Coordinates of C-alpha atoms in Angstrom, one line a residue:
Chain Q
X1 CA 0.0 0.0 0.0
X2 CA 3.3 2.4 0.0
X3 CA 3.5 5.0 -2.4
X4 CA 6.1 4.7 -5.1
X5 CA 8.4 7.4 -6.3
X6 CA 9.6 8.6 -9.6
X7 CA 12.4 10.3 -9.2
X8 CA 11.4 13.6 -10.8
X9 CA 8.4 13.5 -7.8
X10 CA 11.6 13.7 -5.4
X11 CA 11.6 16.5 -3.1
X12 CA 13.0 18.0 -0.1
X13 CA 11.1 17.1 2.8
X14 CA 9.7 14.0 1.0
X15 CA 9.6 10.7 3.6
X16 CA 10.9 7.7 1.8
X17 CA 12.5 4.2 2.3
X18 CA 15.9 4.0 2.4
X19 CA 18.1 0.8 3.6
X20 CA 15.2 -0.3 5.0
X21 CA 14.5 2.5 7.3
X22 CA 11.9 5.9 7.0
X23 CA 14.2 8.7 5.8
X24 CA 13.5 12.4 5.1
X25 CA 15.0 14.0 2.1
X26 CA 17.2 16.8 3.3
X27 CA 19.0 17.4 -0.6
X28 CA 18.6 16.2 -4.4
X29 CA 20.7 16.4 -6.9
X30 CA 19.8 15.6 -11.0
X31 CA 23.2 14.2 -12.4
X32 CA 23.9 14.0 -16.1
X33 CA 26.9 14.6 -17.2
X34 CA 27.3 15.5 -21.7
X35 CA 25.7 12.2 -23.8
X36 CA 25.6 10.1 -20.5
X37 CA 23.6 8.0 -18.3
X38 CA 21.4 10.2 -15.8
X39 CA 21.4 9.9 -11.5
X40 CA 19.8 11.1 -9.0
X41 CA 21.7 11.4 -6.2
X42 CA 19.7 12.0 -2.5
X43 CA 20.6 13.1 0.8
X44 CA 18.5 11.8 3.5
X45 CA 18.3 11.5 7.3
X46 CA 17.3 7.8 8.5
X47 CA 14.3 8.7 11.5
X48 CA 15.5 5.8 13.1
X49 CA 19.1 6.8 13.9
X50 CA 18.8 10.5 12.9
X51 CA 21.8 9.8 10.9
X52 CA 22.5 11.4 6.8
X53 CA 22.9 8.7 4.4
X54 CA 23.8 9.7 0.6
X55 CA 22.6 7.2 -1.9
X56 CA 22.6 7.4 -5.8
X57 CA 19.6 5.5 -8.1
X58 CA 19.4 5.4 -11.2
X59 CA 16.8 8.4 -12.7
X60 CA 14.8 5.2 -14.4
X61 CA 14.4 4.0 -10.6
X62 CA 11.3 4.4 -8.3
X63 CA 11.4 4.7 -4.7
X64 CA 9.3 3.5 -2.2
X65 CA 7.9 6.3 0.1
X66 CA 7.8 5.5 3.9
X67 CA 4.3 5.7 5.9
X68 CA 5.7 7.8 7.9
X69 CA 3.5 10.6 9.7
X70 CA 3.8 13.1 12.0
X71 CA 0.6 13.9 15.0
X72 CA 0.2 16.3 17.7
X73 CA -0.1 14.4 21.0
X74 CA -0.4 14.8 24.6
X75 CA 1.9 13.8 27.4
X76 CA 0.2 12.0 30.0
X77 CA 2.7 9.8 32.6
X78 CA 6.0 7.1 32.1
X79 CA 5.9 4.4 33.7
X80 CA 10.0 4.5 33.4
X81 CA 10.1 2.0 30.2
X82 CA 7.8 3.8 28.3
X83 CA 6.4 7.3 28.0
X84 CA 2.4 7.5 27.0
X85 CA 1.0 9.8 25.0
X86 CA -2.9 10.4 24.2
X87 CA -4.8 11.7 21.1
X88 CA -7.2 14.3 22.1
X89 CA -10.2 13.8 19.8
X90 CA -9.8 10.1 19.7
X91 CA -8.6 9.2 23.2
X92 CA -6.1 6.9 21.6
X93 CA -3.1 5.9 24.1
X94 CA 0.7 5.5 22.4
X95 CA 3.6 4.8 24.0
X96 CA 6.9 6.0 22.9
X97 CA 10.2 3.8 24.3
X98 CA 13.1 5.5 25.6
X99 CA 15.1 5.6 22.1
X100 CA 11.8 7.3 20.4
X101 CA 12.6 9.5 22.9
X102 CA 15.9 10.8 23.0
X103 CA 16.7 13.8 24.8
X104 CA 13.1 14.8 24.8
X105 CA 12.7 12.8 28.5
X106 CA 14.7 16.0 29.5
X107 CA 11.9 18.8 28.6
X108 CA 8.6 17.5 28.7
X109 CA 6.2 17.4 32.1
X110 CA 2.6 16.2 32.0
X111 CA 0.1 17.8 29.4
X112 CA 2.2 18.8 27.4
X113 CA 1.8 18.5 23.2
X114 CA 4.7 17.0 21.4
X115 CA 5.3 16.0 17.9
X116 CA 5.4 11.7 17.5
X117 CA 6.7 10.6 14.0
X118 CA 4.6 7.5 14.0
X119 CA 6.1 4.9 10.9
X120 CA 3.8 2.1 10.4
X121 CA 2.2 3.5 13.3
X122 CA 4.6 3.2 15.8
X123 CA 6.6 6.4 17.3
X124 CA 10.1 6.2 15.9
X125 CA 10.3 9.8 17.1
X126 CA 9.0 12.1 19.9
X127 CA 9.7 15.7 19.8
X128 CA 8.8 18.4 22.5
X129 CA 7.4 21.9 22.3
X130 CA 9.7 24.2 20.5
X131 CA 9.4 26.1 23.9
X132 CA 8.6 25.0 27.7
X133 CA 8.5 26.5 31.1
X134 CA 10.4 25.0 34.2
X135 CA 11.3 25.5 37.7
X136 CA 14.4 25.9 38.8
X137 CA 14.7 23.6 41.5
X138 CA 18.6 23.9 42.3
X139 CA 21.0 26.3 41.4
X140 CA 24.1 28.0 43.4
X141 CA 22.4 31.6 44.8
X142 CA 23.5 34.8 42.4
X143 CA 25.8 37.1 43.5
X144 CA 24.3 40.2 44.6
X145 CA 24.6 43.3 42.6
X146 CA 24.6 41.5 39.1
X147 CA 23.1 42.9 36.1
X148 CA 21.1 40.9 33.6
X149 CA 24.7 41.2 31.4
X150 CA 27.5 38.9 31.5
X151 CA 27.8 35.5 33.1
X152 CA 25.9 32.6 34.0
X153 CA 25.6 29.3 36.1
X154 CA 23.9 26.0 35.9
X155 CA 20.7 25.2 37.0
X156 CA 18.8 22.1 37.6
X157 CA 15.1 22.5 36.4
X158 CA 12.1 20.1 38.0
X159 CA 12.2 17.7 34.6
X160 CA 15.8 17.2 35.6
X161 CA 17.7 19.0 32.7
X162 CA 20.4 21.5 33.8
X163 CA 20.5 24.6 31.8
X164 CA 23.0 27.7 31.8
X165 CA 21.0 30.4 33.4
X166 CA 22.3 34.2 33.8
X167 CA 23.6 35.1 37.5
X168 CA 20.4 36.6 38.9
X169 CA 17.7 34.1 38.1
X170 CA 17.0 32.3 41.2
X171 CA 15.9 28.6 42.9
X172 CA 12.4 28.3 42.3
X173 CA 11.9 30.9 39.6
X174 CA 10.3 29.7 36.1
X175 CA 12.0 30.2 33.3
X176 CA 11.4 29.8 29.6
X177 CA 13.8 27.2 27.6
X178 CA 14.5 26.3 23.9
X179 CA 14.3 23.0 23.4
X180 CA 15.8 23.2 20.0
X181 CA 18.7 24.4 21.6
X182 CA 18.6 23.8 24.8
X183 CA 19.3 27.4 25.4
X184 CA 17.4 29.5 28.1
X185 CA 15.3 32.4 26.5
X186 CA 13.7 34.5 29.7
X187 CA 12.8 34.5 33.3
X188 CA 8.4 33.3 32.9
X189 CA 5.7 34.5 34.3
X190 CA 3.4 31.4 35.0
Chain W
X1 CA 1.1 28.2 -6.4
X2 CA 2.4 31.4 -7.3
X3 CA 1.8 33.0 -10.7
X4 CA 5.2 35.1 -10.4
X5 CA 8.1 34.8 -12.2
X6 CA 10.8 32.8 -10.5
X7 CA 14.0 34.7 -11.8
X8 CA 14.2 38.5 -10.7
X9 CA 14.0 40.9 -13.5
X10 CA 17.7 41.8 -13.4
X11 CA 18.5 38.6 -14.2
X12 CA 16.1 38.4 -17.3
X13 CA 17.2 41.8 -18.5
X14 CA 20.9 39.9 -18.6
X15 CA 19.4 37.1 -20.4
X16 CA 18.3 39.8 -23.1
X17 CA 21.9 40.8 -22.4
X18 CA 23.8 37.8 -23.3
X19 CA 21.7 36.7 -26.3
X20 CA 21.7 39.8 -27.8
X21 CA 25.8 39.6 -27.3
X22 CA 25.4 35.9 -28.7
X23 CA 23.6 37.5 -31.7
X24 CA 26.4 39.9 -32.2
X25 CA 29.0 37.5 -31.9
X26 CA 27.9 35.8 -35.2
X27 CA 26.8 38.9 -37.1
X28 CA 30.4 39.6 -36.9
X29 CA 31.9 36.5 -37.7
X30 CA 28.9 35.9 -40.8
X31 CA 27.7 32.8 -39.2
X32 CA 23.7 32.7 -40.5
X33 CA 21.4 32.7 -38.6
X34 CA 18.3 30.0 -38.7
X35 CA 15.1 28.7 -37.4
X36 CA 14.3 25.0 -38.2
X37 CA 11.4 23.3 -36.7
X38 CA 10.8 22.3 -32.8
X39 CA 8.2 19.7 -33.8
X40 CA 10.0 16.9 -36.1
X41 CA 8.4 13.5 -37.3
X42 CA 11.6 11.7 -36.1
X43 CA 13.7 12.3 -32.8
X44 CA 17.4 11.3 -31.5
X45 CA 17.7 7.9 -30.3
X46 CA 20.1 8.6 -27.8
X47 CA 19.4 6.1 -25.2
X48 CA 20.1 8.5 -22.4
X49 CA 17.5 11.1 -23.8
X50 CA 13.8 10.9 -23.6
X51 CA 12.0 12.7 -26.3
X52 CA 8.4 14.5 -25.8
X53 CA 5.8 14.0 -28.6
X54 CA 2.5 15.5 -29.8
X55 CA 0.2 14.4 -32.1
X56 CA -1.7 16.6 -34.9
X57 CA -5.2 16.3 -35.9
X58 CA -4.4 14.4 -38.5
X59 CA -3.4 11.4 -36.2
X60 CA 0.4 12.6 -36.6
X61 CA 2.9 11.8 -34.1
X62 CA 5.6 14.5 -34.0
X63 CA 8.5 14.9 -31.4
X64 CA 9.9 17.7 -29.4
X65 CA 13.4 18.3 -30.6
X66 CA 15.7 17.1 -28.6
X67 CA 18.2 19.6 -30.3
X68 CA 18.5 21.0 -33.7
X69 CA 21.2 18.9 -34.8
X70 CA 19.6 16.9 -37.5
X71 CA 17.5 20.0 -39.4
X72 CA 20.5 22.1 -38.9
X73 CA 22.6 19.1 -40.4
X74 CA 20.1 19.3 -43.7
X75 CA 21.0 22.8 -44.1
X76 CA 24.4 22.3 -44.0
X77 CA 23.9 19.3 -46.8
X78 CA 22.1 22.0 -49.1
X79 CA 25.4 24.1 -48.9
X80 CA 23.9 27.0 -46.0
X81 CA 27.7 27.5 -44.9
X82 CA 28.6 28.1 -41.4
X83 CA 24.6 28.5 -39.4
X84 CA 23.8 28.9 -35.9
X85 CA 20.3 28.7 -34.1
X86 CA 18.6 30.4 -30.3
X87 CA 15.7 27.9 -29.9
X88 CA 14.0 25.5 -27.7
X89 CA 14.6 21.9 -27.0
X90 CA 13.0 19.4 -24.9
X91 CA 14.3 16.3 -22.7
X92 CA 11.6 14.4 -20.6
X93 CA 12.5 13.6 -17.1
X94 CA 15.3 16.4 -16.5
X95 CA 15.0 18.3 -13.8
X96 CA 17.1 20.0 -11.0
X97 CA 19.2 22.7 -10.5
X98 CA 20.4 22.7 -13.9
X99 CA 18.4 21.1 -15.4
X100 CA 14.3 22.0 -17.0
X101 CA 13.1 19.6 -19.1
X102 CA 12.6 22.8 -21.8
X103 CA 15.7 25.1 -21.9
X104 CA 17.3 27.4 -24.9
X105 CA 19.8 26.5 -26.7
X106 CA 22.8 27.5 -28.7
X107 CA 23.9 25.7 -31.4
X108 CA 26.1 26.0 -34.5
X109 CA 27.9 24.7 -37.1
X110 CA 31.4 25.1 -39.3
X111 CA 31.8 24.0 -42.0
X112 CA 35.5 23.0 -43.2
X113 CA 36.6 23.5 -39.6
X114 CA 37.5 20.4 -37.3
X115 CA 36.4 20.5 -33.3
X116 CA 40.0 22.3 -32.0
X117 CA 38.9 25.2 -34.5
X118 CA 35.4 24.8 -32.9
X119 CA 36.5 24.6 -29.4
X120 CA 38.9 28.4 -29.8
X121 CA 35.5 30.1 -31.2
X122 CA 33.5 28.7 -28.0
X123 CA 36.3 30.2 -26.2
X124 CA 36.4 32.8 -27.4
X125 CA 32.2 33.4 -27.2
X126 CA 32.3 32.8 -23.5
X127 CA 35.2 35.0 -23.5
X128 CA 32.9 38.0 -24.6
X129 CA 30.1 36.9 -22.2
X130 CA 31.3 35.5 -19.2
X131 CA 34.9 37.3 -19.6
X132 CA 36.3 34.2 -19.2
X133 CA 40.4 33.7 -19.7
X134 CA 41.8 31.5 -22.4
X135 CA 40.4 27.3 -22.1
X136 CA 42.7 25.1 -21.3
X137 CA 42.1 21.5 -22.7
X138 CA 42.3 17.7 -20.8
X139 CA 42.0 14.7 -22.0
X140 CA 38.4 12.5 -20.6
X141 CA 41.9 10.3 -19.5
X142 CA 43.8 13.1 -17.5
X143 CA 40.2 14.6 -16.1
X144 CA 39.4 11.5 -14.6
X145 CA 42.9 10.8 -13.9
X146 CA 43.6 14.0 -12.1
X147 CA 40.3 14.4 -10.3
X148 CA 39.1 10.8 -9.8
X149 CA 42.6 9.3 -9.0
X150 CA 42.1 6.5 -11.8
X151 CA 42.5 5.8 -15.5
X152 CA 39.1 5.1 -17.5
X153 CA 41.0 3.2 -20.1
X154 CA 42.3 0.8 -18.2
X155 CA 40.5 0.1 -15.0
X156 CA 38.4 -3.0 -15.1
X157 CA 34.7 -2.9 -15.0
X158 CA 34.5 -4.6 -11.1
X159 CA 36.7 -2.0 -10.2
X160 CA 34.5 0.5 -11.7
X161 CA 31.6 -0.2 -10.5
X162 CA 32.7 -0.3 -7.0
X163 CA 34.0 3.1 -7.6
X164 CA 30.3 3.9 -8.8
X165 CA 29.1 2.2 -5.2
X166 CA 31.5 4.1 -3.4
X167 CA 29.1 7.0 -4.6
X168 CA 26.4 5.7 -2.8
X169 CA 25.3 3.5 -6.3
X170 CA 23.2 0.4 -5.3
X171 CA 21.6 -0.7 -8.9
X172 CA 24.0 -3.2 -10.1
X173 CA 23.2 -3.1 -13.9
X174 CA 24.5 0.3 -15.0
X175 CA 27.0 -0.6 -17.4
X176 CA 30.7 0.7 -18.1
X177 CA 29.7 3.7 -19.3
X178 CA 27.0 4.5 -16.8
X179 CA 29.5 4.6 -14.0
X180 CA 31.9 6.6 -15.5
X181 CA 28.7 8.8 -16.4
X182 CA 28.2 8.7 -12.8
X183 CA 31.8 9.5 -11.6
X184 CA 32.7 12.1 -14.0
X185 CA 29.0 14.0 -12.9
X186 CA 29.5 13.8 -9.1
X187 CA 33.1 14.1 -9.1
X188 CA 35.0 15.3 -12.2
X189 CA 32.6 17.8 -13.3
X190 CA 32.3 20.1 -9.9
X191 CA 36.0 20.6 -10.0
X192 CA 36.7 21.6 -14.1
X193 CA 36.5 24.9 -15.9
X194 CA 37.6 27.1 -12.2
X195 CA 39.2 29.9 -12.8
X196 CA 39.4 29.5 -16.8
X197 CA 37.3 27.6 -19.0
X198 CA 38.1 23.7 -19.3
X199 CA 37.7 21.7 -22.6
X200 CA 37.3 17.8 -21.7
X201 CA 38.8 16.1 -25.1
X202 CA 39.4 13.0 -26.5
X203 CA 36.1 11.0 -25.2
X204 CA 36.3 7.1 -25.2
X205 CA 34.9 6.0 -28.8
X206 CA 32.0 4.1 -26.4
X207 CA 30.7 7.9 -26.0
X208 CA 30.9 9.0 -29.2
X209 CA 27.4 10.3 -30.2
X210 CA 27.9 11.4 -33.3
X211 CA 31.7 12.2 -33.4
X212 CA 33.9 10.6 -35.4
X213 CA 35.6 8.2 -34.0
X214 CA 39.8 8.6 -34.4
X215 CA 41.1 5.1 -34.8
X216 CA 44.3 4.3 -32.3
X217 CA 44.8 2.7 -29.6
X218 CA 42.7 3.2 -27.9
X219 CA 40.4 4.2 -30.4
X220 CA 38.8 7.9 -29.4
X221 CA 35.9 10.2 -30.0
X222 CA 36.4 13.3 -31.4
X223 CA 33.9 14.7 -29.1
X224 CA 34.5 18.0 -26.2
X225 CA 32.6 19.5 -23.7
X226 CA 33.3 22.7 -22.2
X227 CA 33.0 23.5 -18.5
X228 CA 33.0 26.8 -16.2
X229 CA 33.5 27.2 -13.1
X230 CA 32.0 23.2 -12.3
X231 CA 29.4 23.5 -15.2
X232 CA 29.2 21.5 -17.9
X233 CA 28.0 24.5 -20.4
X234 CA 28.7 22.8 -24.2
X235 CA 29.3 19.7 -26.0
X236 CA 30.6 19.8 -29.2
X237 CA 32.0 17.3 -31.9
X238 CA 33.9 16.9 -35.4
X239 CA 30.9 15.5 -36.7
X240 CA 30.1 12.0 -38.3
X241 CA 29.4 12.4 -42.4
X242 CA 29.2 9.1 -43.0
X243 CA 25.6 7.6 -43.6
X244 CA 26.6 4.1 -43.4
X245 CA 28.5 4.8 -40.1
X246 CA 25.5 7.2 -38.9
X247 CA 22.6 4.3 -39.9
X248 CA 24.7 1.5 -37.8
X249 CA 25.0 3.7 -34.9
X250 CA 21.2 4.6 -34.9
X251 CA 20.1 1.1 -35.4
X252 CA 22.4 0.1 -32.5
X253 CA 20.7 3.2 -30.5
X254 CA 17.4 1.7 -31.5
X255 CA 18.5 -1.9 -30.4
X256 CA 19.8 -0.9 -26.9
X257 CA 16.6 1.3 -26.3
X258 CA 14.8 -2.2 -27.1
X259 CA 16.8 -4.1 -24.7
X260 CA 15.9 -1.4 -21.7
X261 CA 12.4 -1.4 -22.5
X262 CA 12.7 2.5 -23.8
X263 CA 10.4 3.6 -26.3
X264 CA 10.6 3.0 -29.9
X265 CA 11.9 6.3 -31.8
X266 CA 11.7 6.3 -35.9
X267 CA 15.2 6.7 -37.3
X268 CA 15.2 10.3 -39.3
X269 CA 15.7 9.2 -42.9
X270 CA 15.5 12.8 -43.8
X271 CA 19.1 13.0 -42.5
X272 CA 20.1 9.7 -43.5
X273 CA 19.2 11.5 -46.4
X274 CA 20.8 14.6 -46.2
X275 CA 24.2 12.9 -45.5
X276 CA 24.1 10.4 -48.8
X277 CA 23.7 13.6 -50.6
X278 CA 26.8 14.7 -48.8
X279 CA 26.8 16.9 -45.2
X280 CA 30.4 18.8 -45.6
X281 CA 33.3 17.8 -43.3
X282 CA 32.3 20.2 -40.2
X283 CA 32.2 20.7 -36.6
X284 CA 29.1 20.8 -34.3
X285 CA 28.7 22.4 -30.9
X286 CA 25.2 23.0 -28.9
X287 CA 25.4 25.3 -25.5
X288 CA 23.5 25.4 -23.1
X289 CA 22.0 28.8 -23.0
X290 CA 20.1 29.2 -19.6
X291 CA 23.5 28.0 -18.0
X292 CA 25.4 30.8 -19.7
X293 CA 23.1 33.1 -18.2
X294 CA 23.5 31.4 -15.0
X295 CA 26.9 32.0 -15.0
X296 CA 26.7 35.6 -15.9
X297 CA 24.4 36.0 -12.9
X298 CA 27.0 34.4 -10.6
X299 CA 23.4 32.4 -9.8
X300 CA 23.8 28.4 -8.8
X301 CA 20.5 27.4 -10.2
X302 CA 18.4 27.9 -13.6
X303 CA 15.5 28.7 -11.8
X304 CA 16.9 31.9 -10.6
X305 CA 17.1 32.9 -14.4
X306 CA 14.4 31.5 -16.4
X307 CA 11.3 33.4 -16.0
X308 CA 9.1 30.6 -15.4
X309 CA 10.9 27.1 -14.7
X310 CA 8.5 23.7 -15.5
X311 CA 7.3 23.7 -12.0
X312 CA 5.7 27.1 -13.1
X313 CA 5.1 26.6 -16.3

């Protein structure tokens, strides 16, 4: 039932099979050199290992695209094996193991939406709101007299990630984090 | 879906630029210019190109050129002297950053002259447009030589296609030529023509197309193609006049796009023709146009200079 691929219907973005895992296409490239034989030649990330595999086919090939898709999903508990997610119109429970979940485990607390990439339905990847707010639950007292410029410190936050904070920010403030980057953004409100 | 153009109108103002300076180029030098028809009832039988076709009321089935090459070929046949043409052709299936399966191109044709002569006026056209320096010229054995680390003529086809795997190649039928194909496109070519134009010369005879073939050992094609700044931008050859040696190498065209399950393409008698009659001794070149202007935009893809690229069409 997977869709097939010309290779003229490749495109950035595209989720396809490759060695045997679900890929994304991160670059094409149409080689023909003169009089000869034409290639295309793909860059892809495997969603399995998050590595970026080059491959080359043939222009004449087909490709077999991956059923791989992506849904919004809410965080509800772990059990410490698995982390469950639910889908709010249909109530549906998932659970994501800890390789689905990388270094998400570090960001996410309960209710929270993340992004699963389910292939063949199950999560092969789990990814957390762009940004979230913590506590800090531990971090060395600020000296006093610092301005919001110029150093920082580390600081434990109540999901358990540690996070460079600016001097001033103090032990049981919230704080706003990228989790792209991992970076912290602002002191938060709620 | 956007309706606007995808190149910016500076760069289409330099595309009226450079073929106006194309224009003047052959003015000056008498070359003729011609229109001969895009919609042909035969096509090339290339086995690497795939020809579009229409059909007229009448039930007709006419193809896309593919190039100009064979009409421009009967011209030279009923004595036109040195011609050159600014048209369209069409290739099914090629697309990507240089690549639209309808472009412009350039070509022309000298008669008397051999593909060294050729090759010094291509020179010296992207000389005026692009302001290139002098070519230099390499052998298809030193290119792949010197960039590939390995000597086409005399590695073995294992050894070849392991080369061709190296590159990420997993289909195990491409032949010989297919992985050099390969190699020379995702290696070679990215590193020729910097800094000065590069003529590739001496192709083997395998790759001939319609060169003639220079018998030695080993036996080579009498083929170029010109590359700028990583670009393959023309291929030209001291063309084949001989219409038994043109028939055999369409029929064997025709009998290799049979054994890959390609579509049937009717030979083009009307050269076949042409060349009994007698096509003078002469040298070809076509170039690609919407490259040229590329390059003269210091842009890295055609759709930054073609006003509407096939996915706007």
């Amino acid at each position: 039932m997977a869709t097939t691929y010309s290779m003229n219907q490749l495109r950035v973005g595209l989720k396809i099979m490759m060695d045997n895992d679900p890929a994304v296409i991160t670059d094409t490239e149409f080689v023909k050199p003169g009089k000869g034989q034409a290639f295309v030649r793909i860059k892809a990330k495997n969603l399995n290992t998050g590595r970026v595999n080059e491959r080359t086919y043939k222009a004449s090939e087909s490709i077999e695209g991956a059923d791989v898709v992506d849904k919004e999903l809410q965080y509800l508990y772990s059990d410490g094996d698995h982390w469950y997610f639910m889908d709010q119109t249909s109530f549906e429970q998932i659970a994501a193991d800890a390789a689905a979940m990388g270094d998400t485990t570090q960001w996410i607390k309960e209710q929270d939406l993340c992004i699963l990439t389910l292939w063949e339905g199950r999560p092969i990847s789990v990814t957390p709101p762009n940004f979230v707010v913590l506590e800090i639950v531990e971090t060395d007292p600020g000296v006093r007299g610092d301005t919001s410029s110029g150093g920082n410190k580390p600081a434990t936050v109540d999901t358990g990630a540690v996070v460079r904070v600016p001097l001033f920010v103090q032990q049981g403030e919230l704080i706003k984090i990228d989790t792209r980057t991992g970076a912290y953004v602002s002191r938060a409100k709620e | 879906m956007s309706w606007e153009p995808a190149a910016g109108l500076g760069a289409l103002r330099r595309r009226a630029e450079v073929l106006a300076r194309i224009r003047t180029f052959f003015a000056s030098r008498n070359v003729l210019e011609v229109e001969t028809p895009v919609l042909a009832a035969a096509g090339g039988t290339d086995v690497h190109l795939a020809p579009l076709h229409t059909y007229l009321a009448d039930g007709r089935r006419l193809y896309l050129q593919t190039s100009p090459e064979f009409a421009m070929k009967r011209l030279l046949a009923a004595g036109s002297g040195p011609i050159y043409q600014l048209g369209r052709a069409f290739r099914d299936g090629e697309v990507g950053r240089r690549h639209n399966p309808e472009f412009t191109m350039l070509e022309w044709y000298r008669p008397g002259w051999d593909h060294h002569a050729l090759m010094d006026e291509v020179d010296a056209l992207l000389a005026e447009v692009l302001g290139t320096a002098p070519g230099e010229r390499l052998s298809y054995r030193e290119a792949l030589r010197h960039h590939a680390g390995f000597d086409p003529f005399a590695t073995a086809d294992g050894e070849l296609r392991e080369r061709a795997a190296g590159l990420g190649l997993a289909a195990d039928d491409v032949d010989r030529d297919g992985c050099l194909s390969l190699i020379l496109g995702a290696v070679v070519e990215p590193r020729l023509g910097r800094g000065r134009p590069t003529f590739v010369i001496d192709f083997p005879a395998s790759q001939a197309a319609l060169a003639r073939i220079r018998q030695g050992d080993p036996p080579l094609a009498e083929r170029f193609e010109a590359y700028v700044e990583g670009v393959e931008i023309a291929n030209g050859y001291h063309e084949l006049t001989d219409p038994g040696e043109q028939r055999r190498r369409f029929e064997a065209d025709l009998a290799e796009r049979r054994r890959r399950g390609l579509p049937d393409v009717p030979l083009d008698e009307r050269l076949l023709a042409a060349l009994e009659h007698g096509l003078p001794d002469c040298a070809g070149v076509a170039l690609g146009v919407d490259r040229l202007v590329m390059l003269a935009c210091g842009a890295s893809s055609l759709a930054e200079v073609m006003a509407f690229p096939i996915d706007r069409a």
